[in-house]
XYZ file of C-alpha atoms in Angstrom:
473
model
C 37.695 97.758 98.875
C 40.603 95.460 97.990
C 41.808 97.952 95.326
C 41.015 98.751 91.744
C 43.510 96.205 90.458
C 40.834 94.176 88.773
C 37.614 96.147 88.812
C 35.644 96.013 85.585
C 38.320 96.428 82.892
C 41.543 95.428 84.641
C 43.228 95.944 81.321
C 43.276 99.702 82.031
C 46.694 100.516 83.482
C 45.312 103.478 85.364
C 43.158 101.165 87.417
C 46.142 98.983 88.142
C 47.897 101.940 89.758
C 44.969 103.343 91.738
C 45.116 103.735 95.495
C 43.025 101.779 97.921
C 42.388 101.480 101.605
C 42.748 97.706 101.797
C 45.602 96.529 99.565
C 48.830 98.048 100.895
C 51.064 100.139 98.711
C 54.645 99.050 98.161
C 58.010 100.710 98.269
C 61.165 99.387 96.580
C 64.000 98.057 98.709
C 66.915 98.082 96.272
C 69.806 99.644 98.134
C 68.268 98.980 101.546
C 70.177 97.465 104.452
C 69.119 94.016 103.277
C 70.192 92.173 100.146
C 70.351 94.254 96.967
C 68.996 91.299 94.999
C 65.813 92.566 93.333
C 63.262 91.139 95.711
C 59.554 91.842 95.882
C 59.048 95.247 97.509
C 58.188 95.356 101.143
C 54.740 96.257 102.461
C 54.545 99.547 104.316
C 51.687 98.559 106.601
C 52.334 97.290 110.134
C 54.428 94.093 110.178
C 52.654 90.791 110.632
C 53.775 88.318 113.253
C 55.226 84.847 112.766
C 52.973 81.847 113.376
C 52.630 81.746 117.163
C 53.471 78.069 117.731
C 55.803 77.603 114.762
C 55.009 76.295 111.298
C 53.792 72.971 109.971
C 57.210 71.679 108.895
C 59.626 70.110 111.420
C 61.733 73.234 111.843
C 62.176 76.035 114.355
C 62.563 74.400 117.757
C 65.355 72.615 119.579
C 63.261 69.452 119.529
C 62.918 69.681 115.729
C 66.660 70.107 115.324
C 67.416 67.163 117.604
C 64.877 64.993 115.782
C 66.527 65.800 112.451
C 69.956 64.876 113.805
C 68.687 61.630 115.366
C 67.053 60.586 112.092
C 70.125 61.489 110.060
C 72.588 59.468 112.142
C 70.278 56.456 112.295
C 71.252 55.599 108.711
C 69.358 55.409 105.432
C 68.338 51.748 105.666
C 64.618 52.207 106.153
C 61.367 51.312 104.411
C 58.353 53.604 104.135
C 54.905 52.575 102.957
C 53.055 55.197 100.928
C 49.425 56.094 100.360
C 49.432 58.159 97.174
C 46.623 60.620 96.439
C 46.447 61.676 92.788
C 48.407 58.750 91.382
C 47.724 59.444 87.697
C 48.622 63.139 87.850
C 52.025 64.756 87.499
C 52.942 64.416 91.195
C 51.607 60.873 91.341
C 53.450 59.505 88.326
C 56.733 61.052 89.467
C 56.275 59.631 92.955
C 55.798 56.208 91.405
C 58.996 56.699 89.395
C 60.797 57.056 92.732
C 59.109 53.984 94.214
C 59.974 51.939 91.145
C 63.627 52.998 91.344
C 63.890 52.353 95.101
C 61.686 49.299 95.805
C 63.682 48.385 98.904
C 63.065 51.832 100.382
C 59.488 52.597 99.340
C 56.332 50.644 98.550
C 52.725 51.512 97.757
C 49.860 50.750 100.136
C 47.079 52.760 98.499
C 46.327 54.713 95.330
C 43.672 57.359 94.724
C 43.014 58.661 91.212
C 40.306 60.277 89.105
C 39.119 58.872 85.786
C 42.313 57.798 83.992
C 41.428 54.124 84.071
C 44.061 53.005 81.583
C 46.990 54.430 83.515
C 45.571 53.480 86.904
C 45.112 49.843 85.883
C 48.765 49.689 84.852
C 49.806 51.236 88.168
C 47.799 48.632 90.076
C 49.476 45.793 88.193
C 52.948 47.228 88.760
C 52.737 48.396 92.382
C 50.164 46.032 93.939
C 48.296 48.476 96.196
C 45.944 47.134 98.844
C 43.295 49.815 98.308
C 42.360 51.931 95.265
C 39.937 54.819 94.901
C 38.497 56.406 91.745
C 36.270 59.406 91.078
C 32.859 57.730 90.960
C 30.980 54.454 90.629
C 30.941 54.576 86.828
C 34.721 54.907 86.711
C 35.012 52.017 89.149
C 33.043 49.784 86.765
C 35.414 50.750 83.942
C 38.426 50.012 86.127
C 37.152 46.568 87.083
C 36.619 45.790 83.402
C 40.166 46.919 82.628
C 41.440 44.646 85.407
C 39.356 41.624 84.362
C 42.323 39.604 83.081
C 44.582 40.433 85.996
C 45.835 37.323 87.815
C 47.328 39.114 90.831
C 45.618 39.958 94.096
C 42.893 42.533 93.618
C 42.939 45.580 95.882
C 39.952 46.858 97.821
C 38.049 49.283 95.585
C 36.366 52.495 96.800
C 35.217 55.677 95.073
C 34.235 59.308 95.541
C 35.344 61.771 98.195
C 34.886 59.162 100.898
C 37.071 56.797 98.886
C 39.935 59.298 98.794
C 39.637 59.690 102.561
C 39.727 55.909 102.986
C 42.944 55.691 100.988
C 44.456 58.607 102.930
C 44.014 56.903 106.303
C 44.428 53.315 105.145
C 46.395 50.624 106.921
C 49.902 50.974 108.277
C 51.215 53.387 105.645
C 53.919 55.653 107.046
C 53.378 58.650 104.792
C 50.704 60.110 102.528
C 51.666 61.990 99.368
C 48.964 64.589 98.735
C 49.112 65.002 94.970
C 45.478 66.036 94.486
C 45.102 69.492 92.952
C 43.136 72.173 94.784
C 41.110 72.290 97.967
C 39.911 68.732 97.281
C 43.074 67.616 99.062
C 42.176 69.283 102.365
C 39.741 66.758 103.874
C 41.788 63.662 102.941
C 44.856 65.314 104.475
C 42.936 65.873 107.708
C 41.943 62.193 107.754
C 45.546 61.126 107.166
C 46.785 63.329 110.022
C 44.154 61.925 112.384
C 45.331 58.433 111.418
C 48.890 59.383 112.427
C 50.340 59.389 108.902
C 53.162 61.759 108.016
C 52.357 64.112 105.141
C 54.487 64.734 102.048
C 52.678 67.906 101.053
C 52.343 68.434 97.312
C 48.972 70.154 97.644
C 49.594 73.784 98.612
C 45.881 74.519 99.022
C 45.768 72.340 102.148
C 47.649 74.960 104.146
C 46.443 78.010 102.214
C 42.804 77.230 102.942
C 43.137 75.074 106.040
C 46.225 76.381 107.817
C 44.352 77.526 110.943
C 42.978 73.981 111.350
C 45.917 71.910 110.061
C 48.637 73.335 112.328
C 47.029 72.347 115.637
C 46.120 68.908 114.225
C 49.751 68.205 113.338
C 50.780 68.952 116.905
C 47.883 67.015 118.427
C 48.646 63.820 116.492
C 52.449 64.148 116.402
C 52.596 64.105 112.605
C 55.477 65.378 110.464
C 54.674 67.466 107.361
C 57.418 67.818 104.758
C 56.991 69.981 101.632
C 57.095 68.179 98.287
C 56.924 71.141 95.901
C 60.169 72.558 94.547
C 60.168 75.978 96.220
C 59.191 74.956 99.729
C 61.394 71.877 99.559
C 64.286 74.191 98.664
C 63.499 76.337 101.716
C 63.149 73.263 103.922
C 66.448 71.834 102.676
C 68.172 75.168 103.222
C 66.870 75.308 106.794
C 68.455 72.011 107.819
C 70.897 72.766 110.614
C 69.737 76.364 111.084
C 69.267 76.829 114.852
C 66.061 78.143 116.422
C 65.785 81.858 115.775
C 68.342 81.725 112.955
C 65.943 82.414 110.069
C 65.736 86.047 108.976
C 64.005 85.904 105.607
C 62.530 83.512 103.039
C 63.278 84.151 99.355
C 60.785 82.456 97.019
C 61.855 82.207 93.395
C 59.428 82.301 90.476
C 60.052 81.334 86.869
C 57.849 84.205 85.734
C 55.486 81.913 83.854
C 54.346 82.117 80.272
C 54.275 85.930 80.115
C 57.533 86.759 81.836
C 59.041 88.259 78.647
C 56.049 90.516 77.924
C 55.702 93.969 79.425
C 52.498 94.803 81.257
C 51.466 97.005 78.335
C 52.098 94.219 75.805
C 50.158 91.697 77.870
C 47.205 94.038 78.274
C 47.205 94.804 74.551
C 47.214 91.116 73.630
C 44.450 90.420 76.153
C 42.288 92.859 74.188
C 43.403 91.985 70.654
C 43.977 88.225 70.798
C 42.501 86.641 73.967
C 42.705 83.121 72.521
C 46.448 83.461 71.933
C 46.752 84.474 75.587
C 44.659 81.467 76.648
C 46.845 79.064 74.678
C 50.108 80.587 75.912
C 48.942 80.639 79.550
C 48.487 76.867 79.513
C 52.113 76.186 78.443
C 54.915 76.524 80.987
C 58.415 77.519 79.764
C 60.350 75.349 82.271
C 58.208 72.794 84.103
C 55.962 69.918 83.054
C 52.971 70.463 85.313
C 49.209 70.018 85.407
C 46.838 72.433 83.637
C 45.677 74.298 86.743
C 49.107 75.052 88.174
C 50.425 76.037 84.727
C 47.797 78.779 84.514
C 48.550 79.722 88.131
C 52.146 80.199 87.038
C 51.066 82.435 84.163
C 49.083 84.662 86.541
C 51.811 84.348 89.215
C 49.023 83.291 91.564
C 51.030 80.156 92.274
C 53.695 82.354 93.838
C 51.148 84.348 95.798
C 49.707 81.115 97.153
C 53.219 79.897 97.952
C 53.824 83.014 100.048
C 50.856 82.011 102.209
C 52.016 78.400 102.277
C 55.508 79.468 103.356
C 53.969 81.449 106.215
C 52.173 78.346 107.485
C 54.967 75.875 106.754
C 57.859 77.743 108.322
C 56.140 80.181 110.674
C 57.608 83.268 108.976
C 55.871 86.638 109.084
C 54.689 87.992 105.728
C 57.166 90.852 106.071
C 59.906 88.215 105.978
C 58.819 86.442 102.792
C 60.038 87.909 99.495
C 59.515 86.934 95.856
C 62.063 87.221 93.040
C 61.684 86.182 89.390
C 64.409 83.768 88.293
C 63.723 82.643 84.693
C 66.164 79.716 84.648
C 64.452 77.909 87.573
C 67.791 76.677 88.935
C 67.767 78.339 92.360
C 64.517 76.844 93.598
C 64.330 79.156 96.619
C 66.585 80.341 99.423
C 66.732 81.622 102.981
C 68.606 84.459 104.601
C 69.913 83.832 108.114
C 70.304 86.431 110.837
C 73.933 87.105 109.854
C 72.751 87.882 106.252
C 74.167 84.657 104.806
C 71.973 83.326 101.993
C 71.536 79.557 101.695
C 69.718 78.102 98.700
C 69.007 74.833 96.930
C 69.937 74.545 93.255
C 69.317 71.914 90.612
C 67.822 71.309 87.195
C 64.010 71.604 87.123
C 62.863 68.119 88.177
C 59.927 67.553 90.521
C 61.236 64.147 91.568
C 64.020 65.703 93.639
C 61.748 67.536 96.108
C 59.467 64.506 96.193
C 62.226 62.089 97.138
C 63.457 64.449 99.866
C 59.953 64.838 101.281
C 59.691 61.058 101.489
C 63.174 60.371 102.851
C 63.945 63.455 105.003
C 66.549 64.040 106.323
C 68.380 61.378 104.332
C 70.053 61.895 100.969
C 69.322 58.927 98.725
C 71.406 58.302 95.630
C 69.280 59.007 92.555
C 69.990 58.790 88.790
C 69.156 62.432 88.041
C 71.288 64.743 85.902
C 73.993 66.380 88.042
C 74.191 70.161 88.209
C 76.661 71.563 85.660
C 77.350 75.256 86.209
C 79.444 75.546 83.053
C 76.522 74.176 81.036
C 74.136 76.545 82.807
C 76.283 79.585 82.183
C 74.250 82.345 83.831
C 71.459 82.925 86.297
C 69.383 86.089 86.336
C 67.003 87.639 88.855
C 64.470 90.454 88.709
C 61.642 91.912 90.723
C 58.125 90.719 89.818
C 55.995 93.209 87.893
C 53.078 93.866 90.230
C 51.188 95.743 87.512
C 51.296 92.666 85.300
C 50.693 90.317 88.242
C 48.019 91.707 90.634
C 47.825 88.236 92.174
C 50.840 88.925 94.389
C 49.188 91.926 96.050
C 45.926 90.018 96.433
C 47.718 87.087 98.065
C 49.722 89.208 100.504
C 46.523 91.055 101.410
C 44.633 87.807 102.018
C 47.480 86.421 104.118
C 47.760 89.552 106.220
C 44.005 89.590 106.753
C 44.179 85.963 107.898
C 41.335 83.731 109.020
C 39.130 82.527 106.180
C 40.289 85.165 103.698
C 42.989 82.850 102.344
C 40.365 80.132 101.816
C 38.210 82.620 99.887
C 41.210 83.661 97.773
C 42.140 80.058 97.017
C 38.626 78.907 96.108
C 37.991 81.974 93.952
C 41.247 81.354 92.125
C 40.477 77.678 91.534
C 37.076 78.520 90.073
C 38.375 81.401 87.951
C 41.318 79.321 86.724
C 38.989 76.532 85.612
C 36.641 78.957 83.856
C 39.562 80.567 82.043
C 40.779 77.174 80.807
C 37.248 76.400 79.627
C 37.067 79.660 77.670
C 34.327 81.163 79.841
C 36.339 84.155 81.051
C 39.442 85.943 79.769
C 42.858 86.215 81.407
C 42.430 89.539 83.207
C 38.985 88.503 84.425
C 40.746 86.030 86.732
C 42.124 88.849 88.881
C 38.882 90.823 88.765
C 36.608 88.067 90.059
C 39.102 87.025 92.747
C 39.353 90.573 94.038
C 35.606 91.094 94.083
C 35.102 87.781 95.883
C 37.629 88.767 98.549
C 35.911 92.124 98.951
C 32.540 90.423 99.387
C 33.965 88.009 101.965
C 35.045 90.802 104.315
C 31.518 90.902 105.717
C 31.655 87.241 106.796
C 35.336 86.886 107.682
C 36.109 84.363 110.449
C 39.459 84.638 112.195
C 39.412 81.282 114.053
C 37.477 79.007 111.701
C 36.615 75.362 112.112
C 37.111 72.847 109.306
C 33.396 73.118 108.484
C 33.736 76.908 108.277
C 36.602 76.595 105.797
C 34.673 74.140 103.627
C 31.654 76.461 103.708
C 33.746 79.471 102.645
C 35.303 77.414 99.859
C 31.860 76.525 98.495
C 30.602 80.103 98.858
C 33.611 81.619 97.057
C 33.236 79.304 94.068
C 29.570 80.243 93.731
C 30.456 83.906 94.074
C 32.894 83.697 91.159
C 30.217 82.049 89.020
C 27.788 84.781 89.984
C 30.261 87.575 89.226
C 31.320 86.082 85.885
C 27.713 85.963 84.699
C 27.129 89.670 85.291
């Protein structure tokens, strides 16, 4: 079994410490030959290997390094057309802030959104896209009504999952920003890659669920994938100029989420005594302004577990070489350690626009009006090891990644479903870990190591149903 981390009453600390044949046990590394910074402890099971043909990002080979240099010296006078998926969400609105500030550098070709008709209609009027997709036909009718007095050129309107795919592959856009939350972003990303569009990846689930399929597609179609979330952008920025073979370790930083200042015992007590307080607190992030799903993922630290898997696929690093450290100030967004033990990191105030603009303009550095870093104002930065008793999600994520194949898709889908049910009040906080673990355990019987895209979609659907089934018992 995957462990007793979440079986039945995960609130029992004894269960959280129980041994198991599947989830590896951990040993601390403070004082080891590597950095004494309090990193996530290292797994004692056999080391995993790096991604065989390198990761999804343009890093790791001599050709990648030469391409970066060639782009950098070509100058920053360029124009990139963007297809934006998830335009009314957090990633989408911040991407449009960048486009509005740099109209000579970026423009919008297509927009895909859900049901926020009011905001989407304003975006259409301001950015003049050629194609627009919404959630369904009913929403499309509402949008057309909202646009009835518009005197500009109307875009082509589409809707549904097929509409998102149409926007993703539309026209002569240079890059697609994947700002759709969850596994819903996987199929449109595949369509964009097949259409030869570069990917500014803001949807971590694309690689977590679809990594085995996405990596060969990127190579087949010659597409560049640049990370647009803060942690992986920080890693990517830190890797610029690092020669092939120079990366030793990835250091992912985590804010610690809503419960970082509670001990495991305090959190478990509050889960029992005041579950609605826990639900309210879990949906409020201390540092970042993010969507509801990722805010809860931060509270469970599942976002960091998923980012470990994403880092494996993006940069080709073995799981043994990816560590997690809690950094409450969210100033060091992540770092790398090179073979000579130098640590290179990217620092800045918490602002999602910075990684977005770099993903769109890589490797150029465009002048932006953001608040400069002021170390005197900051004062201090602190770091600590994540509490794996309080956050079973880290062990579950490492286990899924080490298992490989479709296990990461099962983990991701189970988490999405459990996260949604928690936000809806249908399950409590600790139930999230329990149903994810049980779903992973059940998937062992049908694990596929070299899945097709259809296999991944099928596992995603199955895992969501399994969580529903488990939560009703």
